[in-house]
Short mmCIF file of C-alpha atoms in Angstrom, two decimals:
data_model
loop_
_atom_site.label_atom_id
_atom_site.label_comp_id
_atom_site.label_asym_id
_atom_site.label_seq_id
_atom_site.Cartn_x
_atom_site.Cartn_y
_atom_site.Cartn_z
CA ARG O 1 119.10 281.88 20.05
CA ARG O 2 121.78 280.44 18.17
CA ARG O 3 119.22 279.15 15.60
CA LEU O 4 117.88 282.47 15.09
CA GLY O 5 121.45 283.74 14.60
CA VAL O 6 122.13 281.11 11.95
CA ALA O 7 118.87 281.75 10.32
CA GLU O 8 119.66 285.52 10.19
CA ARG O 9 123.10 284.94 8.72
CA ALA O 10 121.48 282.76 6.26
CA GLY O 11 119.27 285.27 5.69
CA VAL O 12 115.96 283.63 6.29
CA GLY O 13 113.48 284.12 8.74
CA TRP O 14 112.88 282.06 11.98
CA ARG O 15 109.90 281.26 13.57
CA SER O 16 109.34 279.66 17.25
CA PRO O 17 108.10 275.87 16.63
CA SER O 18 104.76 274.98 18.14
CA PRO O 19 104.63 272.59 20.74
CA PRO O 20 103.37 269.63 18.66
CA GLU O 21 106.33 270.44 16.16
CA LEU O 22 108.67 270.72 18.93
CA CYS O 23 107.83 267.18 20.55
CA ARG O 24 108.23 265.55 16.92
CA SER O 25 111.80 267.13 16.75
CA VAL O 26 113.19 266.17 19.75
CA LEU O 27 111.37 262.42 19.88
CA PRO O 28 112.92 259.68 17.49
CA ARG O 29 110.84 258.48 14.83
CA VAL O 30 109.63 255.01 15.34
CA PRO O 31 109.30 253.11 11.93
CA LYS O 32 106.04 251.59 11.17
CA GLU O 33 106.01 247.89 11.18
CA LYS O 34 105.11 246.00 8.42
CA PRO O 35 103.03 243.10 8.95
CA LYS O 36 105.21 240.05 8.69
CA ALA O 37 104.23 236.51 7.61
CA GLU O 38 103.87 234.13 10.37
CA ALA O 39 107.05 232.06 10.74
CA ALA O 40 107.01 228.05 10.99
CA PRO O 41 108.13 227.18 14.18
CA LYS O 42 112.11 226.09 14.27
CA PRO O 43 112.76 222.36 15.16
CA ARG O 44 114.03 222.00 18.47
CA GLN O 45 117.97 221.37 18.90
CA ALA O 46 119.17 218.69 20.86
CA PRO O 47 121.45 220.01 23.88
CA THR O 48 124.83 220.39 23.31
CA ASP O 49 127.60 218.35 24.74
CA GLU O 50 128.86 221.44 27.17
CA ALA O 51 124.97 221.76 28.18
CA GLN O 52 124.74 217.88 29.20
CA MET O 53 127.92 218.16 31.16
CA ALA O 54 126.45 221.44 33.05
CA ALA O 55 123.40 219.54 33.68
CA ALA O 56 125.16 216.48 35.08
CA ALA O 57 127.31 219.04 37.47
CA ALA O 58 124.00 220.41 38.64
CA LEU O 59 122.47 217.08 39.24
CA ALA O 60 125.65 216.29 41.01
CA ARG O 61 125.28 219.26 43.47
CA MET O 62 121.70 218.81 43.67
CA GLU O 63 122.40 215.44 45.20
CA LEU O 64 125.40 216.30 47.71
CA LYS O 65 123.36 219.63 48.71
CA PRO O 66 122.36 218.79 52.22
CA LYS O 67 118.72 218.21 53.09
CA ALA O 68 118.57 219.77 56.74
CA LYS O 69 117.58 223.77 56.83
CA LEU O 70 120.57 225.21 57.90
CA PRO O 71 120.99 228.55 60.48
CA SER O 72 120.39 231.66 58.49
CA SER O 73 120.93 234.55 61.19
CA GLN O 74 124.46 235.76 61.53
CA GLU O 75 124.09 235.36 65.38
CA ALA O 76 123.10 231.72 64.99
CA ILE O 77 126.48 231.19 63.03
CA LYS O 78 128.32 232.78 65.70
CA ASN O 79 127.17 230.82 68.17
CA GLN O 80 127.52 227.72 66.52
CA VAL O 81 130.87 228.56 65.83
CA ARG O 82 131.37 229.34 69.54
CA LYS O 83 130.28 226.23 70.37
CA GLU O 84 132.01 224.06 67.82
CA LEU O 85 135.55 225.80 69.20
CA MET O 86 134.79 225.12 72.90
CA ALA O 87 133.76 221.45 72.07
CA GLU O 88 137.00 220.74 70.24
CA ALA O 89 139.29 222.86 73.05
CA ALA O 90 137.40 220.65 75.75
CA ALA O 91 137.84 217.21 73.78
CA SER O 92 141.53 218.32 73.13
CA GLU O 93 142.54 218.73 76.30
CA LYS O 94 140.17 217.22 79.00
CA GLY O 95 138.67 214.23 76.66
CA LEU O 96 135.22 213.50 76.11
CA SER O 97 132.88 213.43 79.21
CA ALA O 98 131.82 210.14 80.38
CA GLU O 99 128.36 211.49 81.19
CA GLU O 100 127.63 212.16 77.17
CA GLU O 101 125.51 210.12 75.51
CA ASP O 102 126.92 208.15 72.88
CA PRO O 103 125.80 208.76 69.11
CA PRO O 104 124.21 205.84 67.77
CA SER O 105 126.30 202.84 66.35
CA PRO O 106 125.90 202.05 62.91
CA ASP O 107 125.33 198.34 64.02
CA GLN O 108 122.17 199.22 66.14
CA GLU O 109 118.92 198.50 64.61
CA GLY O 110 117.50 200.60 61.98
CA ALA O 111 120.94 201.94 60.88
CA ALA O 112 121.45 202.01 57.05
CA ALA O 113 123.50 199.35 55.42
CA PRO O 114 126.78 200.16 54.70
CA SER O 115 128.04 201.12 51.15
CA VAL O 116 130.78 198.42 51.52
CA SER O 117 131.28 195.74 54.48
CA GLY O 118 134.92 196.92 55.12
CA VAL O 119 138.12 197.14 53.49
CA TYR O 120 139.80 194.32 52.05
CA PHE O 121 143.45 193.32 50.99
CA ILE O 122 144.78 190.81 48.52
CA CYS O 123 147.58 188.44 50.02
CA PRO O 124 150.47 188.58 47.31
CA LEU O 125 151.72 184.94 48.54
CA THR O 126 148.25 183.01 48.55
CA GLY O 127 146.09 185.46 46.27
CA ALA O 128 143.52 185.13 48.95
CA VAL O 129 141.03 188.83 49.67
CA VAL O 130 141.32 189.10 53.53
CA ARG O 131 139.47 191.81 55.46
CA LYS O 132 141.68 194.66 57.00
CA ASP O 133 141.98 193.37 60.63
CA LYS O 134 142.88 189.77 59.48
CA LYS O 135 145.42 190.97 57.06
CA GLU O 136 148.68 190.79 59.31
CA LYS O 137 147.89 187.57 60.61
CA HIS O 138 147.42 185.81 57.17
CA ILE O 139 150.36 187.17 55.94
CA ARG O 140 152.56 185.86 58.92
CA GLU O 141 150.94 182.60 58.42
CA ALA O 142 151.55 182.58 54.53
CA ILE O 143 155.12 183.39 55.25
CA ARG O 144 155.59 180.57 57.98
CA SER O 145 154.05 178.09 55.64
CA TYR O 146 156.43 179.07 52.88
CA PHE O 147 159.61 177.86 55.21
CA SER O 148 158.70 174.13 53.57
CA VAL O 149 159.35 175.56 50.43
CA ASP O 150 162.52 177.97 50.67
CA PRO O 151 163.32 178.63 54.24
CA VAL O 152 165.89 181.34 53.34
CA ALA O 153 163.52 183.19 51.33
CA ALA O 154 160.73 183.04 54.05
CA SER O 155 163.02 184.08 56.69
CA ILE O 156 164.30 187.10 54.56
CA MET O 157 160.46 187.86 54.01
CA GLU O 158 159.95 187.85 57.80
CA ILE O 159 162.84 190.08 58.42
CA HIS O 160 161.82 192.83 55.74
CA THR O 161 157.97 192.49 56.88
CA PHE O 162 157.58 191.87 60.35
CA ASN O 163 160.16 194.83 61.60
CA ARG O 164 158.51 198.31 61.34
CA ASP O 165 161.47 200.24 61.82
CA GLN O 166 163.02 200.03 58.10
CA GLU O 167 166.05 202.10 59.20
CA ARG O 168 166.77 199.61 61.65
CA VAL O 169 166.25 196.67 59.41
CA ARG O 170 168.51 198.53 56.85
CA VAL O 171 171.50 198.89 59.48
CA GLY O 172 170.94 195.05 60.30
CA VAL O 173 170.90 193.87 57.01
CA GLU O 174 174.02 195.79 56.02
CA THR O 175 176.06 194.38 58.74
CA MET O 176 174.82 190.94 58.23
CA ALA O 177 176.15 191.41 54.81
CA LYS O 178 179.44 192.19 56.12
CA TYR O 179 179.57 189.25 57.62
CA LEU O 180 178.82 186.92 54.77
CA ASP O 181 181.24 188.83 52.78
CA ASN O 182 184.17 188.08 55.08
CA ILE O 183 183.10 184.40 54.96
CA TYR O 184 183.08 184.88 51.04
CA LEU O 185 186.45 186.60 50.31
CA HIS O 186 188.49 184.92 53.37
CA PRO O 187 187.05 181.02 53.52
CA GLU O 188 190.34 180.26 55.04
CA GLU O 189 189.92 181.90 58.06
CA GLU O 190 188.31 180.38 60.84
CA LYS O 191 187.44 183.78 62.82
CA TYR O 192 185.03 184.97 60.24
CA ARG O 193 183.05 181.87 60.31
CA LYS O 194 182.29 182.41 63.75
CA ILE O 195 179.84 184.95 65.16
CA LYS O 196 179.88 185.64 69.12
CA LEU O 197 176.17 185.81 70.15
CA GLN O 198 176.59 188.02 73.12
CA ASN O 199 178.89 190.69 71.06
CA LYS O 200 177.57 194.44 71.19
CA VAL O 201 177.41 194.99 67.64
CA PHE O 202 175.50 191.94 66.85
CA GLN O 203 173.19 192.13 69.97
CA GLU O 204 172.20 195.84 68.84
CA ARG O 205 171.89 195.38 65.08
CA ILE O 206 170.87 192.28 64.30
CA SER O 207 169.78 190.13 67.08
CA CYS O 208 166.77 192.40 67.55
CA LEU O 209 165.45 191.59 64.47
CA GLU O 210 162.36 189.33 64.10
CA GLY O 211 163.52 186.41 61.84
CA ILE O 212 167.04 186.76 61.72
CA HIS O 213 167.83 183.51 63.97
CA ARG O 214 165.85 181.60 61.38
CA PHE O 215 167.75 183.33 58.48
CA PHE O 216 171.19 182.16 60.26
CA GLN O 217 169.90 178.31 60.75
CA ALA O 218 168.68 178.55 56.93
CA ILE O 219 171.53 179.32 55.35
CA GLY O 220 173.83 176.87 56.94
CA PHE O 221 174.93 178.38 60.64
CA GLU O 222 174.38 176.22 63.80
CA THR O 223 174.61 177.15 67.81
CA LYS O 224 177.74 176.35 69.57
CA THR O 225 179.10 176.69 72.90
CA LEU O 226 182.71 177.30 72.73
CA PRO O 227 185.13 178.35 75.46
CA VAL O 228 186.47 182.12 75.68
CA PRO O 229 189.83 182.48 73.65
CA GLY O 230 192.94 183.77 75.33
CA GLN O 231 192.43 182.51 79.14
CA GLY O 232 195.02 180.68 80.90
CA LYS O 233 194.95 177.05 81.82
CA LYS O 234 194.89 177.53 85.34
CA SER O 235 191.94 180.48 85.16
CA LYS O 236 188.35 179.28 85.46
CA GLN O 237 187.06 178.09 81.98
CA THR O 238 184.36 180.22 80.56
CA THR O 239 182.29 179.59 77.47
CA GLU O 240 180.17 181.51 75.06
CA GLU O 241 177.57 181.05 72.55
CA TYR O 242 178.28 181.23 69.08
CA TYR O 243 176.98 181.13 65.59
CA VAL O 244 179.29 178.87 63.39
CA LEU O 245 179.29 178.04 59.85
CA LYS O 246 179.13 174.48 58.86
CA GLU O 247 182.02 172.73 57.36
CA GLU O 248 179.63 171.80 54.22
CA MET O 249 178.82 175.47 53.46
CA LEU O 250 182.36 175.91 52.42
CA THR O 251 181.78 174.29 49.16
CA LYS O 252 178.72 176.40 48.58
CA LEU O 253 180.22 179.83 48.63
CA GLU O 254 178.30 181.14 45.85
CA ASP O 255 175.28 180.23 47.53
CA LEU O 256 176.15 182.54 50.51
CA LYS O 257 176.64 185.18 47.71
CA ASP O 258 173.23 185.04 46.63
CA TYR O 259 171.95 184.81 50.08
CA LYS O 260 173.60 187.95 50.72
CA GLU O 261 171.93 189.56 47.58
CA GLN O 262 168.53 188.36 48.41
CA LEU O 263 169.13 189.49 51.57
CA LEU O 264 170.09 193.11 50.71
CA SER O 265 167.34 193.62 47.64
CA SER O 266 164.17 192.16 49.69
CA GLU O 267 161.20 194.13 50.12
CA PRO O 268 158.38 193.84 52.46
CA VAL O 269 155.83 191.75 51.50
CA ARG O 270 152.53 193.85 51.38
CA ALA O 271 148.79 192.95 50.55
CA GLN O 272 147.50 194.92 47.63
CA LEU O 273 144.34 196.83 48.55
CA ASP O 274 141.33 195.18 46.87
CA ARG O 275 139.63 197.87 44.87
CA GLN O 276 136.19 195.80 45.43
CA LEU O 277 135.08 196.79 41.97
CA SER O 278 131.32 197.11 41.69
CA VAL O 279 128.66 198.33 38.86
CA PHE O 280 125.32 199.62 39.71
CA LYS O 281 122.31 200.55 37.98
CA PRO O 282 121.41 204.28 37.63
CA SER O 283 119.99 205.37 41.19
CA PRO O 284 119.11 208.40 42.79
CA GLU O 285 121.10 207.33 46.15
CA ALA O 286 124.46 207.64 44.12
CA ALA O 287 125.41 210.58 46.48
CA ARG O 288 124.55 208.78 49.70
CA PHE O 289 127.57 206.84 51.32
CA GLU O 290 127.31 204.69 54.45
CA LEU O 291 131.35 204.10 55.75
CA PRO O 292 132.14 201.09 58.25
CA ASN O 293 134.73 202.14 60.58
CA ASP O 294 137.66 200.54 58.48
CA PHE O 295 137.59 203.90 56.59
CA TYR O 296 138.56 205.96 59.45
CA ASN O 297 142.27 206.32 61.00
CA LEU O 298 140.63 206.86 64.24
CA THR O 299 140.12 205.12 67.39
CA ALA O 300 136.05 203.80 68.21
CA GLU O 301 136.21 207.07 70.84
CA GLU O 302 137.61 209.04 68.38
CA ILE O 303 134.66 207.92 65.69
CA LYS O 304 132.04 208.72 68.31
CA ARG O 305 133.53 212.22 69.04
CA GLU O 306 133.45 212.69 65.32
CA GLN O 307 129.76 211.85 64.70
CA ARG O 308 129.15 213.79 67.71
CA LEU O 309 130.64 216.66 66.00
CA ARG O 310 129.15 216.25 62.67
CA THR O 311 125.47 216.24 64.19
CA GLU O 312 126.26 220.07 65.69
CA ALA O 313 128.17 221.00 62.16
CA VAL O 314 126.83 223.48 60.13
CA GLU O 315 127.48 224.76 56.56
CA LYS O 316 131.39 225.50 56.63
CA ALA O 317 131.24 228.06 54.06
CA SER O 318 128.69 230.31 55.96
CA MET O 319 131.10 230.34 59.06
CA LEU O 320 133.18 232.73 60.16
CA ARG O 321 136.44 231.15 60.36
CA THR O 322 140.23 232.29 60.45
CA ARG O 323 142.58 231.24 58.14
CA ALA O 324 144.27 229.59 60.64
CA MET O 325 141.23 227.64 61.73
CA ARG O 326 140.65 226.51 58.19
CA GLU O 327 144.43 225.35 57.47
CA LYS O 328 144.05 223.11 61.14
CA GLU O 329 140.73 221.94 60.17
CA GLU O 330 142.12 220.74 56.25
CA GLN O 331 145.40 219.32 57.94
CA ARG O 332 143.04 217.27 60.49
CA GLU O 333 140.72 216.14 57.51
CA MET O 334 143.79 214.94 55.80
CA ARG O 335 144.78 212.75 58.49
CA LYS O 336 141.80 211.60 59.41
CA TYR O 337 140.93 209.09 56.77
CA ASN O 338 143.05 206.18 55.36
CA TYR O 339 140.52 205.29 52.55
CA THR O 340 138.21 206.56 50.47
CA LEU O 341 135.35 205.23 48.56
CA VAL O 342 134.67 206.68 44.86
CA ARG O 343 131.82 206.40 42.77
CA VAL O 344 131.95 207.81 38.97
CA ARG O 345 128.49 208.31 37.20
CA PHE O 346 128.69 207.80 33.57
CA PRO O 347 126.59 209.37 31.34
CA ASP O 348 124.19 206.51 30.56
CA GLY O 349 123.53 206.64 34.71
CA TYR O 350 125.70 203.52 35.21
CA ILE O 351 127.99 203.76 38.36
CA LEU O 352 131.15 202.33 38.71
CA GLN O 353 132.54 202.16 42.48
CA GLY O 354 136.19 201.20 43.55
CA THR O 355 138.11 201.89 47.12
CA PHE O 356 141.43 203.74 47.38
CA TYR O 357 143.91 205.00 49.71
CA ALA O 358 143.09 208.56 50.88
CA ARG O 359 146.76 209.37 49.76
CA GLU O 360 146.78 207.50 46.51
CA SER O 361 147.26 210.23 43.38
CA VAL O 362 144.10 210.83 41.16
CA SER O 363 145.72 208.88 38.42
CA VAL O 364 145.00 205.60 39.79
CA LEU O 365 141.34 206.79 39.50
CA TYR O 366 141.54 207.61 35.80
CA SER O 367 143.48 204.45 35.35
CA PHE O 368 140.87 202.34 37.28
CA VAL O 369 137.94 203.98 34.94
CA ARG O 370 140.02 203.33 31.71
CA GLU O 371 140.42 199.24 32.63
CA ALA O 372 136.72 199.34 33.15
CA LEU O 373 135.96 200.57 29.46
CA ARG O 374 135.00 198.65 26.43
CA ASP O 375 137.31 201.08 24.52
CA ASP O 376 139.94 202.19 26.82
CA TRP O 377 141.25 204.71 24.10
CA LEU O 378 138.20 206.95 24.40
CA PRO O 379 139.45 210.34 26.10
CA PHE O 380 137.46 211.59 28.92
CA GLU O 381 137.31 213.84 31.87
CA LEU O 382 136.34 213.10 35.59
CA LEU O 383 134.18 216.24 37.51
CA GLY O 384 133.93 216.73 40.90
CA PRO O 385 131.23 218.31 43.05
CA GLY O 386 129.92 221.46 41.51
CA GLY O 387 131.41 220.42 38.05
CA LEU O 388 135.26 221.22 38.78
CA LYS O 389 137.42 219.32 36.47
CA LEU O 390 140.04 216.99 37.89
CA THR O 391 142.58 217.93 35.85
CA ASP O 392 145.91 217.53 37.79
CA GLU O 393 145.93 213.73 38.40
CA ASN O 394 149.28 214.21 40.43
CA LEU O 395 147.28 215.47 43.28
CA ALA O 396 146.07 212.82 46.18
CA PHE O 397 142.53 212.43 46.91
CA ASN O 398 142.62 214.02 50.39
CA GLU O 399 143.99 216.93 48.58
CA CYS O 400 141.02 216.97 46.53
CA GLY O 401 138.53 216.80 49.06
CA LEU O 402 137.47 213.47 47.64
CA VAL O 403 137.59 211.73 51.33
CA PRO O 404 136.09 209.67 52.83
CA SER O 405 133.80 209.18 49.75
CA ALA O 406 133.10 210.95 46.90
CA LEU O 407 130.63 211.01 43.74
CA LEU O 408 132.17 211.86 40.49
CA THR O 409 130.72 212.64 36.75
CA LEU O 410 132.39 211.26 33.78
CA ALA O 411 132.41 213.50 30.78
CA TRP O 412 133.46 212.32 27.13
CA ASP O 413 135.49 214.30 24.92
CA ALA O 414 133.08 216.25 22.74
CA ALA O 415 134.94 216.52 19.55
CA VAL O 416 136.14 212.65 19.89
CA MET O 417 132.17 211.37 20.47
CA ALA O 418 131.22 213.67 17.60
CA ASP O 419 134.20 211.86 15.13
CA VAL O 420 132.80 208.08 16.51
CA GLN O 421 129.05 209.04 15.87
CA ALA O 422 130.21 210.26 12.36
CA SER O 423 131.97 207.27 11.47
CA GLY O 424 128.13 205.30 11.36
CA GLU O 425 129.51 202.60 13.06
CA GLU O 426 127.12 200.68 15.54
CA GLN O 427 127.55 201.87 19.65
CA PRO O 428 127.16 199.34 22.30
CA ALA O 429 124.37 200.20 24.73
CA SER O 430 127.12 200.97 27.53
CA PRO O 431 130.82 201.82 27.09
CA LEU O 432 131.46 199.57 30.34
CA LYS O 433 133.08 195.89 29.70
CA PRO O 434 130.25 193.04 29.20
CA GLU O 435 131.75 191.25 32.15
CA LEU O 436 131.40 193.91 34.37
CA LEU O 437 127.67 194.58 33.26
CA SER O 438 127.00 190.75 33.54
CA ARG O 439 127.33 191.25 37.45
CA VAL O 440 125.48 194.67 38.12
CA GLN O 441 124.05 195.31 41.25
CA THR O 442 121.26 197.41 42.54
CA LEU O 443 122.53 200.11 44.66
CA SER O 444 120.09 199.93 48.22
#
């Protein structure tokens, strides 16, 4: 009707369109395609750096994916959650039943060889590398043998190292420093050169410290039995034990001052964690870890319980867990491990491995990798499971979920590597130092 009205006002006639014409007026016209000349195939481009990083991340996810088939039904998941909670409650309140079968020990026949034989430390006094369970004994023997070299320094190391309560050490050391200060400032007064062993302050603050009596002997005190002053002649004479400074030490007051400063400024002797740096050839077993018990902050019974619970665990992401349950589990996981074994896979497939404290920051890992490079100035990033970048180097390994073991992927800075390649300089086959490549191993 609108068209008829428009046509009448325009003074022209109008007729109803036939069906074919109606179809042509409604449907859009499709232009006829002209025959194209057959184009030459484009050369295939090399994958970009981003694509290579994505591929590396995907490979890491595939290697970390569990092999076992997990229950898929919601009912099975709920049952598994219920079983786990019941087992946890029973174990925490009553302990494990003696009738339960123990899980197979790693030492049993047929078990996989551990990725490392244990956790080792470097003694700062001898330079020897000793296993974790031998560390304290070795340090104690090293300090005792140092008495023949410097008895004062050795006794001070004993005080700071073998007394675990550092607050008690601080109080005792400060009290001892006051004794030495009084002697240094008032050498003419005999009362300051004598210390009664049964004195309450001496007993509570000083005598209880291991190594303190060897310190007294080393700086010139000797034990004497002296009469108690203030008693009458007719009363029965009683005696008490004293530490008395030798007369010759009055000519060495500056030495006493130095001993006091050493006592106040010394630190405990702590063995350094041995990284056990290793380099492995490219291997599909990179994501497989077998850790010894040294890595766990657990007793033998707790380790058995942990192994049993692991055999019953299902994928945590698919479980119906409350926030409180997740937080409790995360806190337990953070306390469970003292150490972590980390592997870093390079773009050429080589693997760098090291041992770290679980509570160390990720920055030490970046330093560890950088020290292994030929060119330590080359910028790089470390990618965690799922391709997640470890950007906050201040976080600890256990805060990033990198305990008790982790496989990371190294990715170079794309812009810098493009500049290096554009320079035309011949690049080494591997970015790792030659001395590390000379002792490369095969990952079993």
